[in-house]
Amino acid sequence: MFNLLQSVLAKREIYFHEDDYCQQELLPHEDLAFAEAEIKKIAELANAHRAPDGAGWPDVYLRQKPPVTFRALGMKKEEFHAVISPHLAPFDLVYTGYNSYRERCKKTAAWGTATHNALLADWDDEGIITNVWAQFFDSDEKPLLAASKAVAAIGMLHSIIYVDWAWGYTCEIINDDALALRLRSKLADIAERTKKIKEHSETSGS
């Protein structure tokens, strides 16, 4: 009985590394051309400055900020929650940090099926959503579809795009099927690239 009560009272927590902030984000559709151009530039610089052994880069490129921010859509946090929560359950606590350091995020909320399949948002003093970002790494079909439906629900109200800066993907949010297809492709690509990196590492170490 005590263990059951603990389980019921347990708060859902999510943590995101500070480096992952807005690495996968939602932006107004006006940023599509900018995002595609920036991703192309990042890929070109990455290929041109890759370390000789293929493991990393000796230099870092700081991507430019999008010309139009999510805040321009004027969504209040209450409205955002009402749109997202039918598809993704809210987390009770959000933390960020690096290494062993963690701190509570006071003006940030998150919704998701798990910490690796979640949508996060922060807001300003007026309660207007300023940034929306994601941790979409779950390739299982049910959570992937839930995430896609949540983003598509926002897309029903505002014309938006999904951008994954780290893996070089963009997607116009036309409907949930469009994003689901893009996420499947991205996650399969990540799995394949990770496999090749692992094989290269094992070969180099032998």
mmCIF file of N, CA and C in Angstrom, residues 7-123:
data_model
loop_
_atom_site.group_PDB
_atom_site.id
_atom_site.type_symbol
_atom_site.label_atom_id
_atom_site.label_comp_id
_atom_site.label_asym_id
_atom_site.label_seq_id
_atom_site.Cartn_x
_atom_site.Cartn_y
_atom_site.Cartn_z
ATOM 1 N N SER A 7 4.050 5.740 -5.502
ATOM 2 C CA SER A 7 3.987 5.770 -6.963
ATOM 3 C C SER A 7 2.994 6.810 -7.434
ATOM 4 N N VAL A 8 1.840 6.888 -6.737
ATOM 5 C CA VAL A 8 0.801 7.838 -7.110
ATOM 6 C C VAL A 8 1.275 9.270 -6.891
ATOM 7 N N LEU A 9 1.986 9.483 -5.785
ATOM 8 C CA LEU A 9 2.426 10.825 -5.421
ATOM 9 C C LEU A 9 3.713 11.247 -6.123
ATOM 10 N N ALA A 10 4.408 10.334 -6.750
ATOM 11 C CA ALA A 10 5.679 10.653 -7.405
ATOM 12 C C ALA A 10 5.473 11.683 -8.504
ATOM 13 N N LYS A 11 6.288 12.691 -8.497
ATOM 14 C CA LYS A 11 6.194 13.739 -9.506
ATOM 15 C C LYS A 11 6.990 13.349 -10.745
ATOM 16 N N ARG A 12 6.461 13.698 -11.889
ATOM 17 C CA ARG A 12 7.172 13.443 -13.146
ATOM 18 C C ARG A 12 8.215 14.538 -13.341
ATOM 19 N N GLU A 13 9.466 14.138 -13.513
ATOM 20 C CA GLU A 13 10.551 15.088 -13.704
ATOM 21 C C GLU A 13 11.192 14.886 -15.070
ATOM 22 N N ILE A 14 11.694 15.972 -15.626
ATOM 23 C CA ILE A 14 12.430 15.897 -16.878
ATOM 24 C C ILE A 14 13.655 16.800 -16.769
ATOM 25 N N TYR A 15 14.742 16.347 -17.364
ATOM 26 C CA TYR A 15 15.995 17.104 -17.362
ATOM 27 C C TYR A 15 16.456 17.280 -18.803
ATOM 28 N N PHE A 16 16.913 18.468 -19.140
ATOM 29 C CA PHE A 16 17.551 18.671 -20.443
ATOM 30 C C PHE A 16 18.903 19.342 -20.236
ATOM 31 N N HIS A 17 19.906 18.853 -20.958
ATOM 32 C CA HIS A 17 21.235 19.451 -20.876
ATOM 33 C C HIS A 17 21.175 20.841 -21.496
ATOM 34 N N GLU A 18 21.902 21.775 -20.914
ATOM 35 C CA GLU A 18 21.844 23.154 -21.411
ATOM 36 C C GLU A 18 22.247 23.260 -22.884
ATOM 37 N N ASP A 19 23.103 22.347 -23.352
ATOM 38 C CA ASP A 19 23.515 22.370 -24.760
ATOM 39 C C ASP A 19 22.397 21.936 -25.705
ATOM 40 N N ASP A 20 21.359 21.277 -25.171
ATOM 41 C CA ASP A 20 20.249 20.801 -25.997
ATOM 42 C C ASP A 20 19.119 21.822 -26.116
ATOM 43 N N TYR A 21 19.298 22.962 -25.451
ATOM 44 C CA TYR A 21 18.258 23.995 -25.485
ATOM 45 C C TYR A 21 18.050 24.491 -26.916
ATOM 46 N N CYS A 22 16.833 24.288 -27.423
ATOM 47 C CA CYS A 22 16.434 24.727 -28.775
ATOM 48 C C CYS A 22 17.248 24.084 -29.895
ATOM 49 N N GLN A 23 17.861 22.940 -29.652
ATOM 50 C CA GLN A 23 18.532 22.218 -30.725
ATOM 51 C C GLN A 23 17.507 21.574 -31.661
ATOM 52 N N GLN A 24 16.377 21.185 -31.111
ATOM 53 C CA GLN A 24 15.211 20.795 -31.899
ATOM 54 C C GLN A 24 14.120 21.784 -31.509
ATOM 55 N N GLU A 25 13.711 22.612 -32.432
ATOM 56 C CA GLU A 25 12.749 23.642 -32.025
ATOM 57 C C GLU A 25 11.650 23.864 -33.046
ATOM 58 N N LEU A 26 10.586 24.496 -32.567
ATOM 59 C CA LEU A 26 9.486 24.910 -33.418
ATOM 60 C C LEU A 26 9.621 26.403 -33.670
ATOM 61 N N LEU A 27 9.446 26.793 -34.932
ATOM 62 C CA LEU A 27 9.583 28.191 -35.318
ATOM 63 C C LEU A 27 8.443 28.584 -36.245
ATOM 64 N N PRO A 28 8.155 29.875 -36.356
ATOM 65 C CA PRO A 28 7.160 30.314 -37.324
ATOM 66 C C PRO A 28 7.583 29.929 -38.745
ATOM 67 N N HIS A 29 6.612 29.707 -39.612
ATOM 68 C CA HIS A 29 6.900 29.269 -40.978
ATOM 69 C C HIS A 29 7.768 30.270 -41.741
ATOM 70 N N GLU A 30 7.727 31.521 -41.340
ATOM 71 C CA GLU A 30 8.548 32.544 -41.996
ATOM 72 C C GLU A 30 10.047 32.231 -41.912
ATOM 73 N N ASP A 31 10.440 31.372 -40.973
ATOM 74 C CA ASP A 31 11.854 31.032 -40.791
ATOM 75 C C ASP A 31 12.320 29.858 -41.652
ATOM 76 N N LEU A 32 11.443 29.296 -42.487
ATOM 77 C CA LEU A 32 11.801 28.089 -43.240
ATOM 78 C C LEU A 32 13.024 28.295 -44.133
ATOM 79 N N ALA A 33 13.006 29.333 -44.963
ATOM 80 C CA ALA A 33 14.134 29.583 -45.871
ATOM 81 C C ALA A 33 15.417 29.820 -45.095
ATOM 82 N N PHE A 34 15.313 30.574 -43.998
ATOM 83 C CA PHE A 34 16.473 30.818 -43.143
ATOM 84 C C PHE A 34 17.016 29.505 -42.582
ATOM 85 N N ALA A 35 16.130 28.657 -42.058
ATOM 86 C CA ALA A 35 16.548 27.397 -41.439
ATOM 87 C C ALA A 35 17.233 26.482 -42.455
ATOM 88 N N GLU A 36 16.663 26.370 -43.631
ATOM 89 C CA GLU A 36 17.253 25.511 -44.655
ATOM 90 C C GLU A 36 18.620 26.023 -45.085
ATOM 91 N N ALA A 37 18.757 27.348 -45.220
ATOM 92 C CA ALA A 37 20.042 27.935 -45.602
ATOM 93 C C ALA A 37 21.079 27.753 -44.498
ATOM 94 N N GLU A 38 20.652 27.912 -43.262
ATOM 95 C CA GLU A 38 21.571 27.783 -42.123
ATOM 96 C C GLU A 38 22.040 26.340 -41.964
ATOM 97 N N ILE A 39 21.133 25.387 -42.146
ATOM 98 C CA ILE A 39 21.503 23.974 -42.057
ATOM 99 C C ILE A 39 22.488 23.605 -43.154
ATOM 100 N N LYS A 40 22.277 24.145 -44.356
ATOM 101 C CA LYS A 40 23.216 23.902 -45.463
ATOM 102 C C LYS A 40 24.589 24.462 -45.134
ATOM 103 N N LYS A 41 24.621 25.666 -44.559
ATOM 104 C CA LYS A 41 25.886 26.291 -44.191
ATOM 105 C C LYS A 41 26.606 25.475 -43.113
ATOM 106 N N ILE A 42 25.845 24.998 -42.126
ATOM 107 C CA ILE A 42 26.425 24.191 -41.041
ATOM 108 C C ILE A 42 27.039 22.910 -41.608
ATOM 109 N N ALA A 43 26.325 22.254 -42.523
ATOM 110 C CA ALA A 43 26.822 21.011 -43.128
ATOM 111 C C ALA A 43 28.089 21.257 -43.936
ATOM 112 N N GLU A 44 28.116 22.352 -44.694
ATOM 113 C CA GLU A 44 29.291 22.678 -45.514
ATOM 114 C C GLU A 44 30.506 22.964 -44.640
ATOM 115 N N LEU A 45 30.305 23.727 -43.578
ATOM 116 C CA LEU A 45 31.404 24.045 -42.668
ATOM 117 C C LEU A 45 31.884 22.806 -41.921
ATOM 118 N N ALA A 46 30.939 21.939 -41.560
ATOM 119 C CA ALA A 46 31.289 20.707 -40.852
ATOM 120 C C ALA A 46 32.157 19.810 -41.733
ATOM 121 N N ASN A 47 31.785 19.690 -42.992
ATOM 122 C CA ASN A 47 32.562 18.855 -43.919
ATOM 123 C C ASN A 47 33.929 19.459 -44.211
ATOM 124 N N ALA A 48 33.987 20.794 -44.292
ATOM 125 C CA ALA A 48 35.240 21.465 -44.626
ATOM 126 C C ALA A 48 36.229 21.471 -43.467
ATOM 127 N N HIS A 49 35.709 21.448 -42.248
ATOM 128 C CA HIS A 49 36.584 21.568 -41.072
ATOM 129 C C HIS A 49 36.607 20.320 -40.190
ATOM 130 N N ARG A 50 36.192 19.198 -40.754
ATOM 131 C CA ARG A 50 36.211 17.958 -39.985
ATOM 132 C C ARG A 50 37.649 17.571 -39.644
ATOM 133 N N ALA A 51 37.875 17.064 -38.429
ATOM 134 C CA ALA A 51 39.209 16.642 -38.003
ATOM 135 C C ALA A 51 39.732 15.540 -38.925
ATOM 136 N N PRO A 52 41.045 15.485 -39.141
ATOM 137 C CA PRO A 52 41.630 14.500 -40.056
ATOM 138 C C PRO A 52 41.233 13.055 -39.766
ATOM 139 N N ASP A 53 41.062 12.716 -38.481
ATOM 140 C CA ASP A 53 40.704 11.340 -38.135
ATOM 141 C C ASP A 53 39.188 11.116 -38.185
ATOM 142 N N GLY A 54 38.442 12.174 -38.539
ATOM 143 C CA GLY A 54 36.989 12.048 -38.643
ATOM 144 C C GLY A 54 36.262 12.129 -37.323
ATOM 145 N N ALA A 55 36.992 12.274 -36.233
ATOM 146 C CA ALA A 55 36.377 12.311 -34.899
ATOM 147 C C ALA A 55 36.286 13.747 -34.396
ATOM 148 N N GLY A 56 35.220 14.439 -34.792
ATOM 149 C CA GLY A 56 35.006 15.790 -34.288
ATOM 150 C C GLY A 56 35.515 16.871 -35.231
ATOM 151 N N TRP A 57 35.520 18.115 -34.696
ATOM 152 C CA TRP A 57 35.914 19.276 -35.485
ATOM 153 C C TRP A 57 36.819 20.169 -34.644
ATOM 154 N N PRO A 58 37.857 20.752 -35.257
ATOM 155 C CA PRO A 58 38.764 21.611 -34.502
ATOM 156 C C PRO A 58 38.216 23.011 -34.262
ATOM 157 N N ASP A 59 37.096 23.348 -34.926
ATOM 158 C CA ASP A 59 36.509 24.672 -34.784
ATOM 159 C C ASP A 59 35.005 24.549 -34.569
ATOM 160 N N VAL A 60 34.392 25.622 -34.079
ATOM 161 C CA VAL A 60 32.961 25.619 -33.782
ATOM 162 C C VAL A 60 32.281 26.754 -34.528
ATOM 163 N N TYR A 61 31.099 26.459 -35.094
ATOM 164 C CA TYR A 61 30.312 27.488 -35.766
ATOM 165 C C TYR A 61 29.082 27.791 -34.909
ATOM 166 N N LEU A 62 28.880 29.058 -34.617
ATOM 167 C CA LEU A 62 27.707 29.471 -33.857
ATOM 168 C C LEU A 62 26.612 29.874 -34.841
ATOM 169 N N ARG A 63 25.547 29.076 -34.878
ATOM 170 C CA ARG A 63 24.488 29.369 -35.832
ATOM 171 C C ARG A 63 23.790 30.682 -35.488
ATOM 172 N N GLN A 64 23.273 31.302 -36.533
ATOM 173 C CA GLN A 64 22.594 32.584 -36.372
ATOM 174 C C GLN A 64 21.198 32.392 -35.774
ATOM 175 N N LYS A 65 20.715 33.407 -35.119
ATOM 176 C CA LYS A 65 19.371 33.349 -34.545
ATOM 177 C C LYS A 65 18.332 33.547 -35.650
ATOM 178 N N PRO A 66 17.212 32.857 -35.567
ATOM 179 C CA PRO A 66 16.165 33.011 -36.588
ATOM 180 C C PRO A 66 15.601 34.431 -36.595
ATOM 181 N N PRO A 67 15.238 34.927 -37.762
ATOM 182 C CA PRO A 67 14.711 36.303 -37.846
ATOM 183 C C PRO A 67 13.379 36.494 -37.131
ATOM 184 N N VAL A 68 12.574 35.427 -37.045
ATOM 185 C CA VAL A 68 11.276 35.506 -36.356
ATOM 186 C C VAL A 68 11.258 34.463 -35.248
ATOM 187 N N THR A 69 10.958 34.864 -34.032
ATOM 188 C CA THR A 69 10.948 33.930 -32.911
ATOM 189 C C THR A 69 9.542 33.366 -32.688
ATOM 190 N N PHE A 70 9.472 32.289 -31.911
ATOM 191 C CA PHE A 70 8.169 31.695 -31.602
ATOM 192 C C PHE A 70 7.281 32.691 -30.859
ATOM 193 N N ARG A 71 7.889 33.591 -30.122
ATOM 194 C CA ARG A 71 7.106 34.566 -29.356
ATOM 195 C C ARG A 71 6.203 35.407 -30.250
ATOM 196 N N ALA A 72 6.617 35.594 -31.499
ATOM 197 C CA ALA A 72 5.837 36.404 -32.432
ATOM 198 C C ALA A 72 4.434 35.847 -32.639
ATOM 199 N N LEU A 73 4.239 34.563 -32.325
ATOM 200 C CA LEU A 73 2.918 33.943 -32.483
ATOM 201 C C LEU A 73 1.955 34.359 -31.366
ATOM 202 N N GLY A 74 2.507 34.853 -30.264
ATOM 203 C CA GLY A 74 1.671 35.384 -29.178
ATOM 204 C C GLY A 74 0.876 34.356 -28.399
ATOM 205 N N MET A 75 1.357 33.118 -28.332
ATOM 206 C CA MET A 75 0.630 32.086 -27.584
ATOM 207 C C MET A 75 0.866 32.217 -26.077
ATOM 208 N N LYS A 76 -0.207 32.253 -25.328
ATOM 209 C CA LYS A 76 -0.107 32.252 -23.872
ATOM 210 C C LYS A 76 0.172 30.835 -23.379
ATOM 211 N N LYS A 77 0.830 30.725 -22.231
ATOM 212 C CA LYS A 77 1.198 29.402 -21.726
ATOM 213 C C LYS A 77 -0.038 28.537 -21.448
ATOM 214 N N GLU A 78 -1.142 29.159 -21.013
ATOM 215 C CA GLU A 78 -2.366 28.407 -20.745
ATOM 216 C C GLU A 78 -2.938 27.828 -22.044
ATOM 217 N N GLU A 79 -2.908 28.614 -23.098
ATOM 218 C CA GLU A 79 -3.395 28.166 -24.396
ATOM 219 C C GLU A 79 -2.508 27.035 -24.927
ATOM 220 N N PHE A 80 -1.211 27.200 -24.749
ATOM 221 C CA PHE A 80 -0.269 26.192 -25.218
ATOM 222 C C PHE A 80 -0.519 24.861 -24.505
ATOM 223 N N HIS A 81 -0.695 24.920 -23.201
ATOM 224 C CA HIS A 81 -0.965 23.710 -22.416
ATOM 225 C C HIS A 81 -2.250 23.033 -22.885
ATOM 226 N N ALA A 82 -3.278 23.820 -23.130
ATOM 227 C CA ALA A 82 -4.569 23.262 -23.555
ATOM 228 C C ALA A 82 -4.458 22.533 -24.886
ATOM 229 N N VAL A 83 -3.575 23.009 -25.752
ATOM 230 C CA VAL A 83 -3.393 22.394 -27.067
ATOM 231 C C VAL A 83 -2.565 21.117 -26.984
ATOM 232 N N ILE A 84 -1.534 21.139 -26.142
ATOM 233 C CA ILE A 84 -0.587 20.024 -26.064
ATOM 234 C C ILE A 84 -1.073 18.870 -25.191
ATOM 235 N N SER A 85 -1.651 19.180 -24.060
ATOM 236 C CA SER A 85 -1.953 18.167 -23.039
ATOM 237 C C SER A 85 -2.878 17.021 -23.472
ATOM 238 N N PRO A 86 -3.761 17.196 -24.453
ATOM 239 C CA PRO A 86 -4.557 16.034 -24.882
ATOM 240 C C PRO A 86 -3.709 14.928 -25.527
ATOM 241 N N HIS A 87 -2.502 15.283 -25.960
ATOM 242 C CA HIS A 87 -1.647 14.326 -26.662
ATOM 243 C C HIS A 87 -0.419 13.903 -25.846
ATOM 244 N N LEU A 88 0.096 14.829 -25.039
ATOM 245 C CA LEU A 88 1.283 14.549 -24.231
ATOM 246 C C LEU A 88 1.025 14.983 -22.791
ATOM 247 N N ALA A 89 1.250 14.089 -21.857
ATOM 248 C CA ALA A 89 1.010 14.395 -20.445
ATOM 249 C C ALA A 89 2.059 15.377 -19.923
ATOM 250 N N PRO A 90 1.653 16.304 -19.067
ATOM 251 C CA PRO A 90 2.614 17.283 -18.537
ATOM 252 C C PRO A 90 3.558 16.678 -17.497
ATOM 253 N N PHE A 91 4.765 17.209 -17.460
ATOM 254 C CA PHE A 91 5.712 16.888 -16.389
ATOM 255 C C PHE A 91 5.485 17.878 -15.262
ATOM 256 N N ASP A 92 5.806 17.455 -14.043
ATOM 257 C CA ASP A 92 5.615 18.330 -12.892
ATOM 258 C C ASP A 92 6.793 19.263 -12.664
ATOM 259 N N LEU A 93 7.991 18.775 -12.957
ATOM 260 C CA LEU A 93 9.209 19.538 -12.688
ATOM 261 C C LEU A 93 10.142 19.475 -13.892
ATOM 262 N N VAL A 94 10.773 20.600 -14.196
ATOM 263 C CA VAL A 94 11.730 20.668 -15.292
ATOM 264 C C VAL A 94 13.067 21.154 -14.744
ATOM 265 N N TYR A 95 14.129 20.430 -15.084
ATOM 266 C CA TYR A 95 15.474 20.787 -14.651
ATOM 267 C C TYR A 95 16.398 20.921 -15.853
ATOM 268 N N THR A 96 17.425 21.737 -15.681
ATOM 269 C CA THR A 96 18.483 21.812 -16.684
ATOM 270 C C THR A 96 19.826 21.851 -15.970
ATOM 271 N N GLY A 97 20.905 21.836 -16.749
ATOM 272 C CA GLY A 97 22.226 21.868 -16.148
ATOM 273 C C GLY A 97 23.267 21.275 -17.065
ATOM 274 N N TYR A 98 24.375 20.868 -16.457
ATOM 275 C CA TYR A 98 25.472 20.253 -17.195
ATOM 276 C C TYR A 98 26.283 19.421 -16.206
ATOM 277 N N ASN A 99 26.913 18.367 -16.725
ATOM 278 C CA ASN A 99 27.654 17.435 -15.869
ATOM 279 C C ASN A 99 26.782 17.026 -14.671
ATOM 280 N N SER A 100 27.253 17.271 -13.460
ATOM 281 C CA SER A 100 26.470 16.884 -12.277
ATOM 282 C C SER A 100 25.618 18.037 -11.738
ATOM 283 N N TYR A 101 25.741 19.230 -12.330
ATOM 284 C CA TYR A 101 24.990 20.389 -11.847
ATOM 285 C C TYR A 101 23.572 20.378 -12.409
ATOM 286 N N ARG A 102 22.593 20.630 -11.544
ATOM 287 C CA ARG A 102 21.184 20.682 -11.947
ATOM 288 C C ARG A 102 20.516 21.875 -11.272
ATOM 289 N N GLU A 103 19.619 22.520 -11.994
ATOM 290 C CA GLU A 103 18.820 23.578 -11.394
ATOM 291 C C GLU A 103 17.394 23.529 -11.920
ATOM 292 N N ARG A 104 16.459 23.961 -11.101
ATOM 293 C CA ARG A 104 15.047 23.951 -11.453
ATOM 294 C C ARG A 104 14.738 25.095 -12.415
ATOM 295 N N CYS A 105 13.979 24.821 -13.431
ATOM 296 C CA CYS A 105 13.539 25.845 -14.381
ATOM 297 C C CYS A 105 12.175 26.350 -13.929
ATOM 298 N N LYS A 106 12.077 27.612 -13.586
ATOM 299 C CA LYS A 106 10.845 28.143 -13.018
ATOM 300 C C LYS A 106 9.834 28.594 -14.068
ATOM 301 N N LYS A 107 10.301 29.042 -15.214
ATOM 302 C CA LYS A 107 9.395 29.506 -16.265
ATOM 303 C C LYS A 107 9.477 28.597 -17.484
ATOM 304 N N THR A 108 9.510 27.316 -17.212
ATOM 305 C CA THR A 108 9.590 26.302 -18.274
ATOM 306 C C THR A 108 8.663 25.157 -17.921
ATOM 307 N N ALA A 109 7.969 24.641 -18.908
ATOM 308 C CA ALA A 109 7.101 23.474 -18.715
ATOM 309 C C ALA A 109 7.426 22.446 -19.781
ATOM 310 N N ALA A 110 7.018 21.209 -19.525
ATOM 311 C CA ALA A 110 7.291 20.131 -20.475
ATOM 312 C C ALA A 110 6.139 19.141 -20.492
ATOM 313 N N TRP A 111 5.960 18.512 -21.641
ATOM 314 C CA TRP A 111 4.924 17.505 -21.848
ATOM 315 C C TRP A 111 5.550 16.368 -22.638
ATOM 316 N N GLY A 112 5.188 15.126 -22.298
ATOM 317 C CA GLY A 112 5.746 14.034 -23.076
ATOM 318 C C GLY A 112 5.348 12.662 -22.572
ATOM 319 N N THR A 113 5.660 11.647 -23.373
ATOM 320 C CA THR A 113 5.430 10.271 -22.966
ATOM 321 C C THR A 113 6.595 9.759 -22.139
ATOM 322 N N ALA A 114 7.766 10.394 -22.329
ATOM 323 C CA ALA A 114 8.981 10.031 -21.609
ATOM 324 C C ALA A 114 9.962 11.186 -21.751
ATOM 325 N N THR A 115 11.051 11.148 -21.009
ATOM 326 C CA THR A 115 12.019 12.250 -21.071
ATOM 327 C C THR A 115 12.682 12.349 -22.443
ATOM 328 N N HIS A 116 12.701 11.249 -23.198
ATOM 329 C CA HIS A 116 13.316 11.275 -24.523
ATOM 330 C C HIS A 116 12.266 11.413 -25.630
ATOM 331 N N ASN A 117 11.053 11.773 -25.230
ATOM 332 C CA ASN A 117 9.989 12.056 -26.200
ATOM 333 C C ASN A 117 9.114 13.151 -25.614
ATOM 334 N N ALA A 118 9.644 14.363 -25.637
ATOM 335 C CA ALA A 118 8.985 15.454 -24.922
ATOM 336 C C ALA A 118 9.081 16.775 -25.676
ATOM 337 N N LEU A 119 8.128 17.625 -25.378
ATOM 338 C CA LEU A 119 8.085 18.976 -25.914
ATOM 339 C C LEU A 119 8.211 19.929 -24.728
ATOM 340 N N LEU A 120 9.072 20.932 -24.855
ATOM 341 C CA LEU A 120 9.308 21.876 -23.763
ATOM 342 C C LEU A 120 9.053 23.299 -24.250
ATOM 343 N N ALA A 121 8.684 24.165 -23.331
ATOM 344 C CA ALA A 121 8.433 25.560 -23.682
ATOM 345 C C ALA A 121 8.755 26.461 -22.501
ATOM 346 N N ASP A 122 9.248 27.656 -22.800
ATOM 347 C CA ASP A 122 9.434 28.649 -21.744
ATOM 348 C C ASP A 122 8.649 29.903 -22.100
ATOM 349 N N TRP A 123 8.499 30.797 -21.135
ATOM 350 C CA TRP A 123 7.679 31.985 -21.340
ATOM 351 C C TRP A 123 8.285 33.183 -20.619
#
